[in-house]
XYZ file of C-alpha atoms in Angstrom:
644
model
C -34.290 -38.031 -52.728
C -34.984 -38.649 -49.058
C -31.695 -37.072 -47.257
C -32.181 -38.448 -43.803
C -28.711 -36.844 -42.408
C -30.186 -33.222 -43.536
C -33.607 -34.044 -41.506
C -31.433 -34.951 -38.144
C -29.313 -32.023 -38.745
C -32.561 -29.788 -38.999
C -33.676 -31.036 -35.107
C -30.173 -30.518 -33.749
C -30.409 -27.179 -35.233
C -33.782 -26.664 -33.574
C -32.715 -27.730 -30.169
C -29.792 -25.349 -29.921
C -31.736 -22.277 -31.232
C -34.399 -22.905 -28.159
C -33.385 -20.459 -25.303
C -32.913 -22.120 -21.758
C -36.533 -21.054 -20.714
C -37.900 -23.101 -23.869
C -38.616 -19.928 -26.024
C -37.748 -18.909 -29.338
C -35.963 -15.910 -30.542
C -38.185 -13.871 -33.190
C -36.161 -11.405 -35.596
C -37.496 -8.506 -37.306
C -36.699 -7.443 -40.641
C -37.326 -4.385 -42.733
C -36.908 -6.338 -45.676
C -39.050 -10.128 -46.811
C -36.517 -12.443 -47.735
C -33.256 -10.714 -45.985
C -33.048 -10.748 -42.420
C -28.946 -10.062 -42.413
C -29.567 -6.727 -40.538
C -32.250 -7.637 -38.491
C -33.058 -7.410 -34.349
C -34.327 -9.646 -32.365
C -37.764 -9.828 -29.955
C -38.778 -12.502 -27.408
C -42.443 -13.007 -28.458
C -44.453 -15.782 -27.553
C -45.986 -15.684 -31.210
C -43.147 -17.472 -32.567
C -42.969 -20.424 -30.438
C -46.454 -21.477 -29.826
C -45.919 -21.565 -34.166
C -43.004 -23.710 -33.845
C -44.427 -25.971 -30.712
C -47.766 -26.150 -33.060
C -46.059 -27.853 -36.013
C -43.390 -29.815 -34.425
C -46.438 -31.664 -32.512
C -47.467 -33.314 -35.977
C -43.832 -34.181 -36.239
C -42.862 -37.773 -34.456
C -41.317 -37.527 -31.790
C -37.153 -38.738 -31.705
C -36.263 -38.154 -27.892
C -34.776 -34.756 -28.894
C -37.806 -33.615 -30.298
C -39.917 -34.681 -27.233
C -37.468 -32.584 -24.959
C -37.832 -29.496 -27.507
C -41.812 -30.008 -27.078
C -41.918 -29.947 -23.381
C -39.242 -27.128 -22.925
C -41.604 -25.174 -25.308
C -44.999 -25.966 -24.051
C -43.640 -24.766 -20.427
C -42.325 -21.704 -21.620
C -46.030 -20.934 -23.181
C -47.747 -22.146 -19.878
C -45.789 -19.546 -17.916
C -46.688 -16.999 -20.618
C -50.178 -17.327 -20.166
C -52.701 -14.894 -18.027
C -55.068 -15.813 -15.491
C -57.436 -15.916 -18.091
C -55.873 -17.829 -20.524
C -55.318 -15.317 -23.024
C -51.647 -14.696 -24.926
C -49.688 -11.364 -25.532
C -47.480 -11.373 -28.773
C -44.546 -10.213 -26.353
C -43.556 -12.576 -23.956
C -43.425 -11.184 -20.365
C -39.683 -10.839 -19.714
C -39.378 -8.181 -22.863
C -38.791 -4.526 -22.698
C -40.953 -4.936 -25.653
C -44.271 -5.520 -23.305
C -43.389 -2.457 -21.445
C -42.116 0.342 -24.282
C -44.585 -1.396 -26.802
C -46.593 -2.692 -24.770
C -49.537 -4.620 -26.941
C -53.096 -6.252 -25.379
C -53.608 -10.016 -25.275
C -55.055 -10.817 -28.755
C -56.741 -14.228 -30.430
C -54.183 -15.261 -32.562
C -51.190 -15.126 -30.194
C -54.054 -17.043 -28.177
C -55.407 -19.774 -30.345
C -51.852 -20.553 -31.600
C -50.724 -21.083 -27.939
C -53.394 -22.887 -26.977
C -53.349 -24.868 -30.859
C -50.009 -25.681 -29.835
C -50.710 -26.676 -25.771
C -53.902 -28.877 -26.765
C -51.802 -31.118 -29.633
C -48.849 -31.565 -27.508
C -50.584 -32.728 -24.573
C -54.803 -32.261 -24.757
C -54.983 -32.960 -20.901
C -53.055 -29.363 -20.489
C -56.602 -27.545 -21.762
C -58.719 -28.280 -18.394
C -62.261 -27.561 -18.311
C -61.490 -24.844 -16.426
C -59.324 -23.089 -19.324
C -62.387 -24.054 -21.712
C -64.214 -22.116 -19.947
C -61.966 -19.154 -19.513
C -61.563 -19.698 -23.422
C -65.184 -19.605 -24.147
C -65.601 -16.397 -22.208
C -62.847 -14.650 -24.700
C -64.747 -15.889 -27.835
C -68.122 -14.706 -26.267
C -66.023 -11.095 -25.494
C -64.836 -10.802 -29.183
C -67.749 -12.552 -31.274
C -68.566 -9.615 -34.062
C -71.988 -12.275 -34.204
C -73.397 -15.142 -32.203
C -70.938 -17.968 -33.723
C -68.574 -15.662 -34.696
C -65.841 -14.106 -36.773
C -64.284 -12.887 -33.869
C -62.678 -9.743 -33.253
C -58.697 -9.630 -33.170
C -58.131 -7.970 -29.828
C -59.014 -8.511 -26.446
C -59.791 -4.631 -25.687
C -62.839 -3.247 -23.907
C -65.620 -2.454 -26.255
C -64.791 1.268 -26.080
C -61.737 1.322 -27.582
C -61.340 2.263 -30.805
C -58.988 1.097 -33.445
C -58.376 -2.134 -32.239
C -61.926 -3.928 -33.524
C -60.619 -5.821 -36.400
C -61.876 -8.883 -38.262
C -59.051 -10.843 -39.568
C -59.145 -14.047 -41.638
C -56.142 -15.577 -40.577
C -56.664 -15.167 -36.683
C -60.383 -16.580 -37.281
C -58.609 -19.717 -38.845
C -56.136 -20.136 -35.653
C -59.484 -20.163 -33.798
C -61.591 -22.322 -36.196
C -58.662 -24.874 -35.561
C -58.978 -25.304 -32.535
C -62.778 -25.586 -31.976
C -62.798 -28.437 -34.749
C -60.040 -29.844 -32.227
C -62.761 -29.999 -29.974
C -65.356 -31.275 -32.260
C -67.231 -28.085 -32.804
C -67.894 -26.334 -35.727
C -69.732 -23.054 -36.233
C -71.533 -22.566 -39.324
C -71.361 -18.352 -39.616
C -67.671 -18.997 -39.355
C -67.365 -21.589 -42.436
C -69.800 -19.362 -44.342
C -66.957 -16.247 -43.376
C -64.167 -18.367 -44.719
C -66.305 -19.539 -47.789
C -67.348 -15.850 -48.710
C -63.625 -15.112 -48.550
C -62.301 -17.351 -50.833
C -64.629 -16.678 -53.492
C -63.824 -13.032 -53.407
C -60.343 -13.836 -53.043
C -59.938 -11.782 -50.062
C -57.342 -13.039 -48.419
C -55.090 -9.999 -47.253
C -54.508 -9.553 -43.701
C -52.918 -6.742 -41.457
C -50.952 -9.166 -39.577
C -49.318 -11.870 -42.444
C -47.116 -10.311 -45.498
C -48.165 -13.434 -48.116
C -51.111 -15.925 -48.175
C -48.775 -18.543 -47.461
C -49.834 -18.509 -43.948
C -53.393 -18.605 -43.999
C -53.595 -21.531 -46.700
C -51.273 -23.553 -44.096
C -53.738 -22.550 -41.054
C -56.618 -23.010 -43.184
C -56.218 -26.327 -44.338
C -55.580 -27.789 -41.001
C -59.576 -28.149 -40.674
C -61.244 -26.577 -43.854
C -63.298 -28.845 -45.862
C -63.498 -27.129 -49.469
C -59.338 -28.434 -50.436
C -60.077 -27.443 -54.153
C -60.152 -23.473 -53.471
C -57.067 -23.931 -51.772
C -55.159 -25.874 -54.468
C -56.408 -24.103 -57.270
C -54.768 -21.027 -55.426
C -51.423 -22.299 -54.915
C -50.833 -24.040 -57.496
C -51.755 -21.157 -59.833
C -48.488 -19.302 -57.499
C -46.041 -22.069 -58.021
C -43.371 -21.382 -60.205
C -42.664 -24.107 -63.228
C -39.387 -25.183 -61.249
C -42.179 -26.691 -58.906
C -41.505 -24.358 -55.512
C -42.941 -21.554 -54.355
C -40.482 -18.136 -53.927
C -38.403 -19.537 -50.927
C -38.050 -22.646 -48.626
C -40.355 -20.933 -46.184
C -43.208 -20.786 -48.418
C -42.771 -23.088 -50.032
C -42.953 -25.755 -47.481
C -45.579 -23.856 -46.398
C -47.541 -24.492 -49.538
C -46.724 -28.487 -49.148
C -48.078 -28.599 -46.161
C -51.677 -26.943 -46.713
C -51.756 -29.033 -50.129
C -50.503 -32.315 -48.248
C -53.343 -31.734 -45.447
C -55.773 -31.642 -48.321
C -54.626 -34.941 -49.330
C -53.351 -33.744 -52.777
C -51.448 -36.152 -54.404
C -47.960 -36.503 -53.007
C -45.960 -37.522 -56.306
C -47.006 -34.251 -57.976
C -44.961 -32.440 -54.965
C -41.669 -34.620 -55.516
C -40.135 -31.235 -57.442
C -40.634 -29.335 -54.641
C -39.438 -31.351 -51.811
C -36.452 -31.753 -54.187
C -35.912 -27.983 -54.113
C -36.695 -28.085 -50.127
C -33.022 -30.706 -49.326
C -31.669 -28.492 -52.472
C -32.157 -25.733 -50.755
C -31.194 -26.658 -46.937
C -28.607 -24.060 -46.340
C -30.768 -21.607 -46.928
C -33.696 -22.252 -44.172
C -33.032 -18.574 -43.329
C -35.471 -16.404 -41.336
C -38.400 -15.031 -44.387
C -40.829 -13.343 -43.581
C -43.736 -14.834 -41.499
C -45.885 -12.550 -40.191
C -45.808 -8.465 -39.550
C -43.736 -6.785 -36.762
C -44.177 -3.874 -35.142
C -43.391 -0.630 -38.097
C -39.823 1.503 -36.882
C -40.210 5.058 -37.755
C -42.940 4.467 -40.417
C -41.551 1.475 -41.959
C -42.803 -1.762 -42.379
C -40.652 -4.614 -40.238
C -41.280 -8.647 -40.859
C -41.206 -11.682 -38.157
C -38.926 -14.526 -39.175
C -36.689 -16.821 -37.828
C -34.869 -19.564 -39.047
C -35.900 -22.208 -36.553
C -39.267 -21.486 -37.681
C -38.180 -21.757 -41.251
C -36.318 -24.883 -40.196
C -39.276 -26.407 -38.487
C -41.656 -26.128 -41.468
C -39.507 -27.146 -43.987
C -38.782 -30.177 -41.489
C -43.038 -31.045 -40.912
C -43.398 -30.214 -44.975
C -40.746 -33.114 -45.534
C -41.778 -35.305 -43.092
C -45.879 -34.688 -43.882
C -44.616 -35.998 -47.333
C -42.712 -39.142 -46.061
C -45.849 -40.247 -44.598
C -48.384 -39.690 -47.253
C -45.835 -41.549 -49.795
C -45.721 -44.329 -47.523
C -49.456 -44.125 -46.505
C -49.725 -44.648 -50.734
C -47.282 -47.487 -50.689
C -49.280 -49.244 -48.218
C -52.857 -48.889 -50.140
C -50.743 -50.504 -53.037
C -50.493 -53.895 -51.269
C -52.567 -56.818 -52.491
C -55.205 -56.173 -49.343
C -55.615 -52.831 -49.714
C -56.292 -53.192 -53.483
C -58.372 -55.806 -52.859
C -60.967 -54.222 -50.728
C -60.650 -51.023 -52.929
C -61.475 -52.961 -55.559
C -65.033 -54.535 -53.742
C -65.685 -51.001 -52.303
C -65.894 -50.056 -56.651
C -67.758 -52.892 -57.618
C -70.441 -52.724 -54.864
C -70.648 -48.681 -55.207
C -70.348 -48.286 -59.055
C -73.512 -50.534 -59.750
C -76.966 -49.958 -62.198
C -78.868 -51.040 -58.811
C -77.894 -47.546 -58.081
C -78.560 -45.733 -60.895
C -81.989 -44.688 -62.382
C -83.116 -43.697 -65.658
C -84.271 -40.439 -64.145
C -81.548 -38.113 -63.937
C -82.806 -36.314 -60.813
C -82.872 -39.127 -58.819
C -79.300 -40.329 -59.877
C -78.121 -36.824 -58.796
C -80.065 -36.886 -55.103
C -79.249 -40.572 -54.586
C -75.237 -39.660 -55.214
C -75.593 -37.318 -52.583
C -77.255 -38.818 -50.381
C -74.461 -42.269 -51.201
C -71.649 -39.985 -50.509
C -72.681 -38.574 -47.625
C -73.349 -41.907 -46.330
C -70.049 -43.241 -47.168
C -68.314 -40.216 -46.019
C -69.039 -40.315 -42.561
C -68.503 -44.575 -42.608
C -64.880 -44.273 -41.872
C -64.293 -47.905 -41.537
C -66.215 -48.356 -44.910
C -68.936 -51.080 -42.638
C -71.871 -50.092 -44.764
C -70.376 -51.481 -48.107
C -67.703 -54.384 -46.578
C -69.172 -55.846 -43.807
C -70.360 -58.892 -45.430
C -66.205 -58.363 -46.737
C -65.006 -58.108 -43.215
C -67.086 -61.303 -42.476
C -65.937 -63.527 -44.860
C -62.433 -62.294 -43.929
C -63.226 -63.598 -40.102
C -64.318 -66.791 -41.662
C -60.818 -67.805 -43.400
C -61.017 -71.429 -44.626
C -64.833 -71.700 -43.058
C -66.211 -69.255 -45.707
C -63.983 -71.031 -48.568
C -67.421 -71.849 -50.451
C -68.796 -68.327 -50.470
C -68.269 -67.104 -54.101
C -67.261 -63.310 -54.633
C -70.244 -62.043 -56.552
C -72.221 -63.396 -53.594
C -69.969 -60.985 -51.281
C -70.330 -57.707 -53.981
C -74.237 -58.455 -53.947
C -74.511 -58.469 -50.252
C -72.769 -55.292 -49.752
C -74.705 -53.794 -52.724
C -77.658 -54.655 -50.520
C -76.287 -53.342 -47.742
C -75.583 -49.818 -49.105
C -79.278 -50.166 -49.878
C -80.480 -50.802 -47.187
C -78.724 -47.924 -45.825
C -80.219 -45.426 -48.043
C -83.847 -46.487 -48.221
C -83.849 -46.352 -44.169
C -81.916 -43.368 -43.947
C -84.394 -41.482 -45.634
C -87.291 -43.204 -44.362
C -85.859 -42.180 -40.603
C -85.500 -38.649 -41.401
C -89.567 -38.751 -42.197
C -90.610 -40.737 -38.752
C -88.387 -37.846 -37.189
C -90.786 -35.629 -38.679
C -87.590 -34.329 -41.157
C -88.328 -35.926 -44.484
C -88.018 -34.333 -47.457
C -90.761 -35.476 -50.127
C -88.703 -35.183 -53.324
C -86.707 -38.610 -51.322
C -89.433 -40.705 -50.327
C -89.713 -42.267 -54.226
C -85.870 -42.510 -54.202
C -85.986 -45.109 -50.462
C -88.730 -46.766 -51.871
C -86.985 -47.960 -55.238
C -84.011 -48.619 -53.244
C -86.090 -50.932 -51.086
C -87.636 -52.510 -54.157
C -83.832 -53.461 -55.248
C -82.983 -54.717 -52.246
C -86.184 -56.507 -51.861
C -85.401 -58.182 -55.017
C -81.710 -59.353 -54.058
C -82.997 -61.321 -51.467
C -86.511 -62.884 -53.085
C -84.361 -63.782 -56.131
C -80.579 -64.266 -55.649
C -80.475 -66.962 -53.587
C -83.406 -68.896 -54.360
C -81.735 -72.241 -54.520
C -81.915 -71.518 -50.068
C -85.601 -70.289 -49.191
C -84.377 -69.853 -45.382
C -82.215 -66.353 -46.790
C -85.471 -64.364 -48.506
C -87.783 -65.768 -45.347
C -84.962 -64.630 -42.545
C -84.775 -61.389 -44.815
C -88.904 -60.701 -44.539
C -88.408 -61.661 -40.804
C -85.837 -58.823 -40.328
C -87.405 -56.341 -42.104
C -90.562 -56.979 -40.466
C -88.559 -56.382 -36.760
C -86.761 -53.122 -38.269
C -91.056 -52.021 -38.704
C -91.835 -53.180 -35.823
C -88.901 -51.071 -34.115
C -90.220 -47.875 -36.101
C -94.009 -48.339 -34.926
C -92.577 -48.778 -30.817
C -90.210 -45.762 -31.287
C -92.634 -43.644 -32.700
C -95.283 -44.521 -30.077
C -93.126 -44.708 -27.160
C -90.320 -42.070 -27.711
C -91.638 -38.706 -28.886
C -92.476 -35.331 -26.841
C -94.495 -32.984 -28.220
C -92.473 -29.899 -28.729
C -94.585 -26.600 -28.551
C -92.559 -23.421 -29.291
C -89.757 -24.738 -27.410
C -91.572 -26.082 -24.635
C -92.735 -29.760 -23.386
C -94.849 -31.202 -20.569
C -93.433 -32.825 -17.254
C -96.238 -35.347 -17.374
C -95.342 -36.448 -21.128
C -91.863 -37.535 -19.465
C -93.480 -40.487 -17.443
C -93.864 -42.711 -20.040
C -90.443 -43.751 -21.469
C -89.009 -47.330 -20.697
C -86.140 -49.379 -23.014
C -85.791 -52.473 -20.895
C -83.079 -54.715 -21.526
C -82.236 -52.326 -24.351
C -82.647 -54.769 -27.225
C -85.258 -52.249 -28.684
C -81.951 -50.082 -29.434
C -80.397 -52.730 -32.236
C -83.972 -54.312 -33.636
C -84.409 -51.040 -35.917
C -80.953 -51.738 -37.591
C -80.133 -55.439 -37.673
C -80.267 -55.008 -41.357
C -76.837 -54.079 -40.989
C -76.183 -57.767 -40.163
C -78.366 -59.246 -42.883
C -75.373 -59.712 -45.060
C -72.818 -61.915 -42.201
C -76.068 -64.035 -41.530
C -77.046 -64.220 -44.896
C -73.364 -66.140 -45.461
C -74.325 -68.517 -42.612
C -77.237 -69.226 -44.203
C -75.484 -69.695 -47.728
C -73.226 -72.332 -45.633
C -75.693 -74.217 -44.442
C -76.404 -73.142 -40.899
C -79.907 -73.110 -39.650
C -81.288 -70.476 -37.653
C -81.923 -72.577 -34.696
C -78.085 -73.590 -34.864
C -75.569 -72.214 -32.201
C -73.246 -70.405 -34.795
C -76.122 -68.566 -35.936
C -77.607 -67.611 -32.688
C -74.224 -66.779 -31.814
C -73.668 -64.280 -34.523
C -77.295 -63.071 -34.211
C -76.501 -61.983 -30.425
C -73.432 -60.676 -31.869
C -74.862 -57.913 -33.913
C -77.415 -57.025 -31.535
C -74.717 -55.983 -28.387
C -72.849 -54.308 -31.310
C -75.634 -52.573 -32.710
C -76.784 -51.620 -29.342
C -73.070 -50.462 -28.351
C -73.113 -48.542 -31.106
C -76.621 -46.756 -30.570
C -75.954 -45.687 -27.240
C -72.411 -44.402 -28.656
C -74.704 -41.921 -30.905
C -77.307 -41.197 -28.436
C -74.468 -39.544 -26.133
C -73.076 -37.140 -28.667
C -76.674 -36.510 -29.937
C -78.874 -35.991 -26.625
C -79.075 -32.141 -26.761
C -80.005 -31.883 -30.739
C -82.888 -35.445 -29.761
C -84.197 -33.275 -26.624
C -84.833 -30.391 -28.424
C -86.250 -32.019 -31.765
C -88.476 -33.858 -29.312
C -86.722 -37.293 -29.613
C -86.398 -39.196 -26.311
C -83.352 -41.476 -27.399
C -82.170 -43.482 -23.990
C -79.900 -40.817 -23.371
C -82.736 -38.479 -22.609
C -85.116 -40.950 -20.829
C -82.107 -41.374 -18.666
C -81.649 -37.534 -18.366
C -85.551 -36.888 -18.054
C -86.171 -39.549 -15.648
C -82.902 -38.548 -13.301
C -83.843 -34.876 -13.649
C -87.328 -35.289 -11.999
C -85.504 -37.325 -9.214
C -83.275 -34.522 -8.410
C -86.036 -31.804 -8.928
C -84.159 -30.722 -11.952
C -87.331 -30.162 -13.794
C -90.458 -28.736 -11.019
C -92.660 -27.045 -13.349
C -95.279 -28.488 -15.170
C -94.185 -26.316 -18.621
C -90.587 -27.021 -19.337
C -88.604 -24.844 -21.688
C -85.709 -27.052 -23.467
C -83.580 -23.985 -24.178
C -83.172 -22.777 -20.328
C -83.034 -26.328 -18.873
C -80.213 -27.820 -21.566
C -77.337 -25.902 -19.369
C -78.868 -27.568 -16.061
C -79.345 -30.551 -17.560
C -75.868 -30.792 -19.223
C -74.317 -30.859 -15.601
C -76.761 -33.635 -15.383
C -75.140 -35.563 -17.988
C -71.682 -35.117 -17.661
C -71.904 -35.748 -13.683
C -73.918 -38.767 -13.767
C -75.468 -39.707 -16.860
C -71.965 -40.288 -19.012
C -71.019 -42.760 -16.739
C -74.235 -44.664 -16.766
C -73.889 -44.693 -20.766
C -70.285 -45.574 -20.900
C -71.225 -48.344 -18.246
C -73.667 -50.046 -20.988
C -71.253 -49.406 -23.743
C -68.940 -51.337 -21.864
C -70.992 -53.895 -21.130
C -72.374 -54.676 -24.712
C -68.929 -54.901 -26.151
C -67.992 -57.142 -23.556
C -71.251 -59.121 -24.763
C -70.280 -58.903 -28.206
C -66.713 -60.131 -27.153
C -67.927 -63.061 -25.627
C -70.099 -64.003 -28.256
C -67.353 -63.999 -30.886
C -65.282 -65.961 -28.396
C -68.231 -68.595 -28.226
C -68.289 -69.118 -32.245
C -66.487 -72.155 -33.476
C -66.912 -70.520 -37.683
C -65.293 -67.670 -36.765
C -61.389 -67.829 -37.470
C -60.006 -64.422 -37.300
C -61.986 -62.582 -34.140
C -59.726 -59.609 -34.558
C -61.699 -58.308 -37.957
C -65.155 -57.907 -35.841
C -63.576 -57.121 -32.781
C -61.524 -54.498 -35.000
C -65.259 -52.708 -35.470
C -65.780 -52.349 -31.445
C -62.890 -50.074 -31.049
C -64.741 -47.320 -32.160
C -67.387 -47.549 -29.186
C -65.125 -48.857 -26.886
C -62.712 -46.278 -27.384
C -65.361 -43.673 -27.655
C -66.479 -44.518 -24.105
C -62.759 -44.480 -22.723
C -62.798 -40.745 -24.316
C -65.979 -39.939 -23.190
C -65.032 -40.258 -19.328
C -61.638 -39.011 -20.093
C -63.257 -35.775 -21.163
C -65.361 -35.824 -18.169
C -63.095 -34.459 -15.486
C -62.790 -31.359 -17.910
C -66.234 -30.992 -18.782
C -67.244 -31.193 -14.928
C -64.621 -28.778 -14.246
C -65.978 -26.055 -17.389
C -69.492 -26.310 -15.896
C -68.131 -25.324 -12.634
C -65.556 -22.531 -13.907
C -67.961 -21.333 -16.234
C-alpha cells in the first residue's frame, strides 16, 4: 500500500513551491474545495503551518534545507516583540489591508520555530512571549484574546478556540499547563462548540488539538462519526487532517489503512482546500489553501502512520510481548482487588495514575529489568518469584504514596484504610513467600523500618510553618542533609525486589555483590530525588516543604541578603528567589545529579553478578539527561529573568 515513489515526489514538490526567501505562497478562494480561479497572498500564516508539520516529518537532506529556508523566512517576519502578522511584510496586503499582529499567526510561528530548532526561542523571546499572553489573558491563566490591539479597541476582543489551542501547544512544549485553559477546551467539547471565525471546518482544530489534549475519546468519537463509509473524510486535505489528530491520540493505526489507501489514491489531487478564512472581497466569503500545504499534511498523515505501524510491529516481538505480558500478570492480580467495591474503584485510580506517570514501567518491572541484567547468573530465579516481586513492588508504591500525601499534611481519609491493606499484602509476601530463606522477610522488616525512620527525620527536620503565606527567617536555620543519603533511605523499597533476588541466590548481606547493589540503589534513588526536588522547589516552598532544593535556596538566600526580614512572604520572594535558582542553585543540583550517577555507574561496574550493565544503566538516562536539559535551559531562563 506504501507507495514510496509518491512520498519522494510529494518533497520535491514541496521544495519547488517554496519561494527563494523560504516562504510559501497562500491562495484565496471564494469557493472550499475549488481554488481554479483563485489569487494569491504572501502571508506568513501559511508557512509557519507548513514549517510546523514538516518538523515531525524526518528529515531527508531536502527536507532539512526546506526547514531552514522556512524557519528564516519566519525569523525575519517577526517584530521586536515577537509577535506575527498574518501578512508577511513585503505584501501590499500589510499596507491596503493592513491587519494587527494576532496569537495564532504567533503561536504557529513560534510552534513551528521551537520544534525545528528549540534553541531559536531564547529566554529573552519567552519573555517577550509571556508579556503578549499577560496583554491578551480574558482571565489569569487564560483563554486569551485573538488580537494584539490596545484594550480600547473595539471589535477585535475575540475568544477563539482554535487560536487558544495554537497557544496551549506550545506552553505544554514548555512543560506548562494551565488549568482554566483545559477546563475552556473541556467545556467546549461537551457543548460541541467548535465553530470559529477564522477556520471553515473542524478539521483544523481536532489536528491542533490533539497535539497536547489529554481527553483523545471526544476527539475520536467526533471524527469518526464525520467519516464517510469509504473510510476518508470529504477531501485529501481533511482527511489527512483527521489521521493525524486520531494518530496523535494513539488510535489504532490498522483501522486507518482505508483511508491512507484513499490518501496515495488520491495523490493528484493534493490541491489547495480550504484551510482557514481569508480576508471577504466585496461581501463574500474567500478561503486560504494551498497545495503545498495540502501536500505537506497528506505527506506527515502518511508518514505519522508508517511509524505507528512499525512502532506496533516492534511491540509484537518476543521481548516486547514478554514484558507486556509480566506488566498483566503483576497488575491484573486479587492482591489488588478488595471485596469492597469502593476501594477497588479508589485503588484503580490511584494504580493508574501511578503507572501513568512511570514511563519506563520501573514500579512493576524492576525486579524484571534485574533479572534481565543478571543473564545466566539469575538462571535459578523462577518467574512467579519475578511476578510476586513486582506485585510487591506496585504495593509498596501505593501504600507509601498515600501515606506521603498525609505526612505532607495532604491526605485524604477515605485512603488511609486502602495503604494500610496494601501494606498488609505486601507485608505478607515477604513474611510468607520465601520462607524457605529467613534473611528476605528480616532484610524486608530492616527496610521498612529505615523508610520510618526516614519519615520521622523528614518530618522533624524539614517542615516550615506556613502562616497565611508567610514563614519565619529564624525557622530557616535549622535544615542540614549531609552526605545526602537521607534523600534515598525513605524509598529503598523500590530496591527490595533486585536485593530480594540476591538473597533468593544465595548472597549474604555482608557479601560484596550485595553491598554493591545496595550502594547502587541508594546513588540512584538519590539521583533521582534531587531530579524531583528541582522541578518541584516552588510548589515544596510554598506548601512548607524544605526538600534540598530549598535548604539550598534558603540557606544561599540569607547569604546574599535575599531574605532580610524577619516575616517572609513566599509569594513576593518566589520571583527573587527563582533568579536564585536558575543562576546558582541549578548548577549545584545538576552537580550532585552528576555525581550520584557516576556513583551508581561505578558501582554496577564493580559487580561481578551483573551481566548486562546497560538495563540499569538504561534507568539513569532519565536523571542524567534531565540534568544535561536542565543547564541547557539555563542560559534561556537566565536570559527571561533578565528580559522580563
Amino acid at each position: 500500500m506504501i507507495n514510496r515513489k509518491i512520498l519522494e515526489e510529494s518533497i520535491n514538490y514541496i521544495a519547488n513551491q517554496q519561494q527563494h526567501d523560504g516562504g510559501f505562497i497562500s491562495y484565496s478562494s471564494s469557493t472550499q474545495d475549488n481554488f481554479a480561479d483563485s489569487f494569491s497572498y504572501r502571508t506568513n500564516f501559511i508557512t509557519a503551518v507548513i514549517l510546523e508539520v514538516l518538523s515531525n516529518v524526518s528529515d531527508t537532506p531536502l527536507l532539512y534545507q526546506i526547514k531552514k529556508k522556512a524557519s528564516h523566512f519566519l525569523l525575519s517576519q517577526k517584530s521586536d516583540h515577537w509577535s506575527w502578522n498574518y501578512w508577511s511584510k513585503s505584501s501590499k496586503e500589510s499596507t491596503t489591508m493592513p491587519y494587527p499582529d494576532d496569537l495564532d499567526d504567533t503561536f504557529c510561528a513560534l510552534n513551528a520555530l521551537f520544534l525545528f530548532d528549540n534553541k531559536l526561542i531564547t529566554g529573552s523571546a519567552i519573555a517577550h512571549i509571556v508579556r503578549l499572553l499577560t496583554k491578551t489573558e480574558k482571565k489569569e491563566g487564560g483563554p486569551y484574546k485573538t488580537w494584539l490591539v490596545s484594550e480600547d479597541t473595539s471589535g477585535w476582543d475575540d475568544t477563539d478556540v482554535v487560536v487558544n489551542s495554537n497557544i496551549a501547544y506550545f506552553l505544554s512544549m514548555q512543560e506548562t499547563t494551565l488549568p482554566s485553559l483545559q477546563l475552556f477546551f473541556e467545556k467546549r467539547l461537551q457543548r460541541k462548540d467548535l465553530q470559529s471565525p477564522y477556520y471553515p471546518s473542524v478539521y483544523p482544530f481536532f489536528y491542533f488539538l490533539s497535539r497536547f489534549y489529554n481527553d483523545k475519546k471526544n476527539i475520536e468519537n467526533i471524527l469518526l462519526a464525520n467519516r464517510n463509509k469509504k473510510g476518508y473524510w470529504e477531501n485529501p486535505l481533511n482527511t489527512s487532517l483527521a489521521v493525524l489528530a486520531l494518530l496523535n491520540g494513539k488510535f489504532p493505526v490498522h483501522e486507518l489503512e482505508s483511508s491512507i489507501a484513499y490518501l496515495f489514491e488520491k495523490h493528484q489531487e493534493w490541491h489547495a482546500y480550504a484551510f482557514c478564512i481569508d480576508p471577504a472581497q466585496k461581501g463574500k466569503k474567500y478561503y486560504a489553501g494551498s497545495s503545498a500545504l495540502t501536500t505537506v499534511f497528506c505527506l506527515a498523515a502518511i508518514s505519522l502512520f508508517i511509524k505507528r505501524t512499525e512502532e506496533m510491529r516492534s511491540h509484537k516481538k518476543n521481548s516486547d510481548l514478554k514484558i507486556n505480558s509480566y506488566i498483566e500478570e503483576i497488575v491484573n492480580t486479587k492482591l489488588l482487588k478488595f471485596s469492597n467495591k469502593e476501594l477497588t474503584k479508589r485503588g484503580d485510580i490511584l494504580l493508574g495514575k501511578i503507572i501513568y506517570k512511570d514511563t519506563t514501567k520501573q514500579i512493576p518491572l524492576m525486579p524484571y529489568y534485574f533479572l534481565q541484567s543478571l543473564g545466566e547468573n539469575g538462571k535459578d530465579i523462577q518467574k512467579k518469584d519475578i511476578i510476586l516481586l513486582g506485585q510487591a513492588n506496585v504495593l509498596g508504591w501505593l501504600a507509601y504514596t498515600i501515606y506521603d500525601d498525609f505526612l505532607d499534611d495532604e491526605g485524604n481519609p477515605k485512603f488511609l484504610p486502602l495503604a494500610n491493606m496494601y501494606l498488609r499484602r505486601l507485608t505478607r509476601i515477604f513474611d510468607t513467600a520465601f520462607v524457605k530463606n529467613t534473611a528476605v522477610a528480616t532484610f524486608f522488616h530492616t527496610v521498612l523500618d529505615d523508610i520510618e525512620y526516614a519519615n520521622i527525620w523528614e518530618v522533624s527536620n524539614c517542615r516550615l510553618v506556613v502562616d497565611n503565606g508567610v514563614i519565619h527567617q529564624k525557622e530557616i536555620e535549622q535544615f542540614k542533609y549531609g552526605d545526602l543519603e537521607q534523600l534515598a533511605r525513605k524509598s529503598l523499597g523500590h530496591g527490595l525486589g533486585p536485593m530480594t533476588i540476591l538473597l533468593l541466590l544465595g548472597y549474604k548481606q555482608k557479601s560484596k555483590e550485595f553491598i554493591s547493589l545496595y550502594n547502587f540503589f541508594v546513588h540512584y534513588l538519590i539521583a533521582k530525588q534531587l531530579h524531583d526536588d528541582a522541578h518541584d522547589w516552588e510548589e515544596d516552598l510554598s506548601n512548607g516543604h524544605v526538600s534540598f532544593a530549598v535548604a539550598l535556596l534558603l540557606k544561599k538566600a540569607r547569604e546574599k541578603k535575599i531574605i532580610t526580614t524577619q516575616k517572609i512572604e513566599i509569594k513576593k520572594t518566589i520571583p527573587k528567589l527563582q533568579k536564585l535558582f536558575w543562576y546558582e542553585i541549578i548548577d549545584e543540583i545538576c552537580s550532585h545529579i552528576y555525581d550520584h550517577v557516576k556513583k551508581t555507574q561505578q558501582e554496577l561496574e564493580s559487580s561481578s553478578i551483573i551481566l548486562d550493565k546497560k538495563i540499569l544503566e538504561n534507568l539513569l538516562l532519565i536523571y542524567r539527561d534531565g540534568a544535561d536539559k536542565a543547564l541547557n535551559e539555563r542560559k534561556r531562563t537566565v536570559d527571561f529573568l533578565k528580559a522580563y
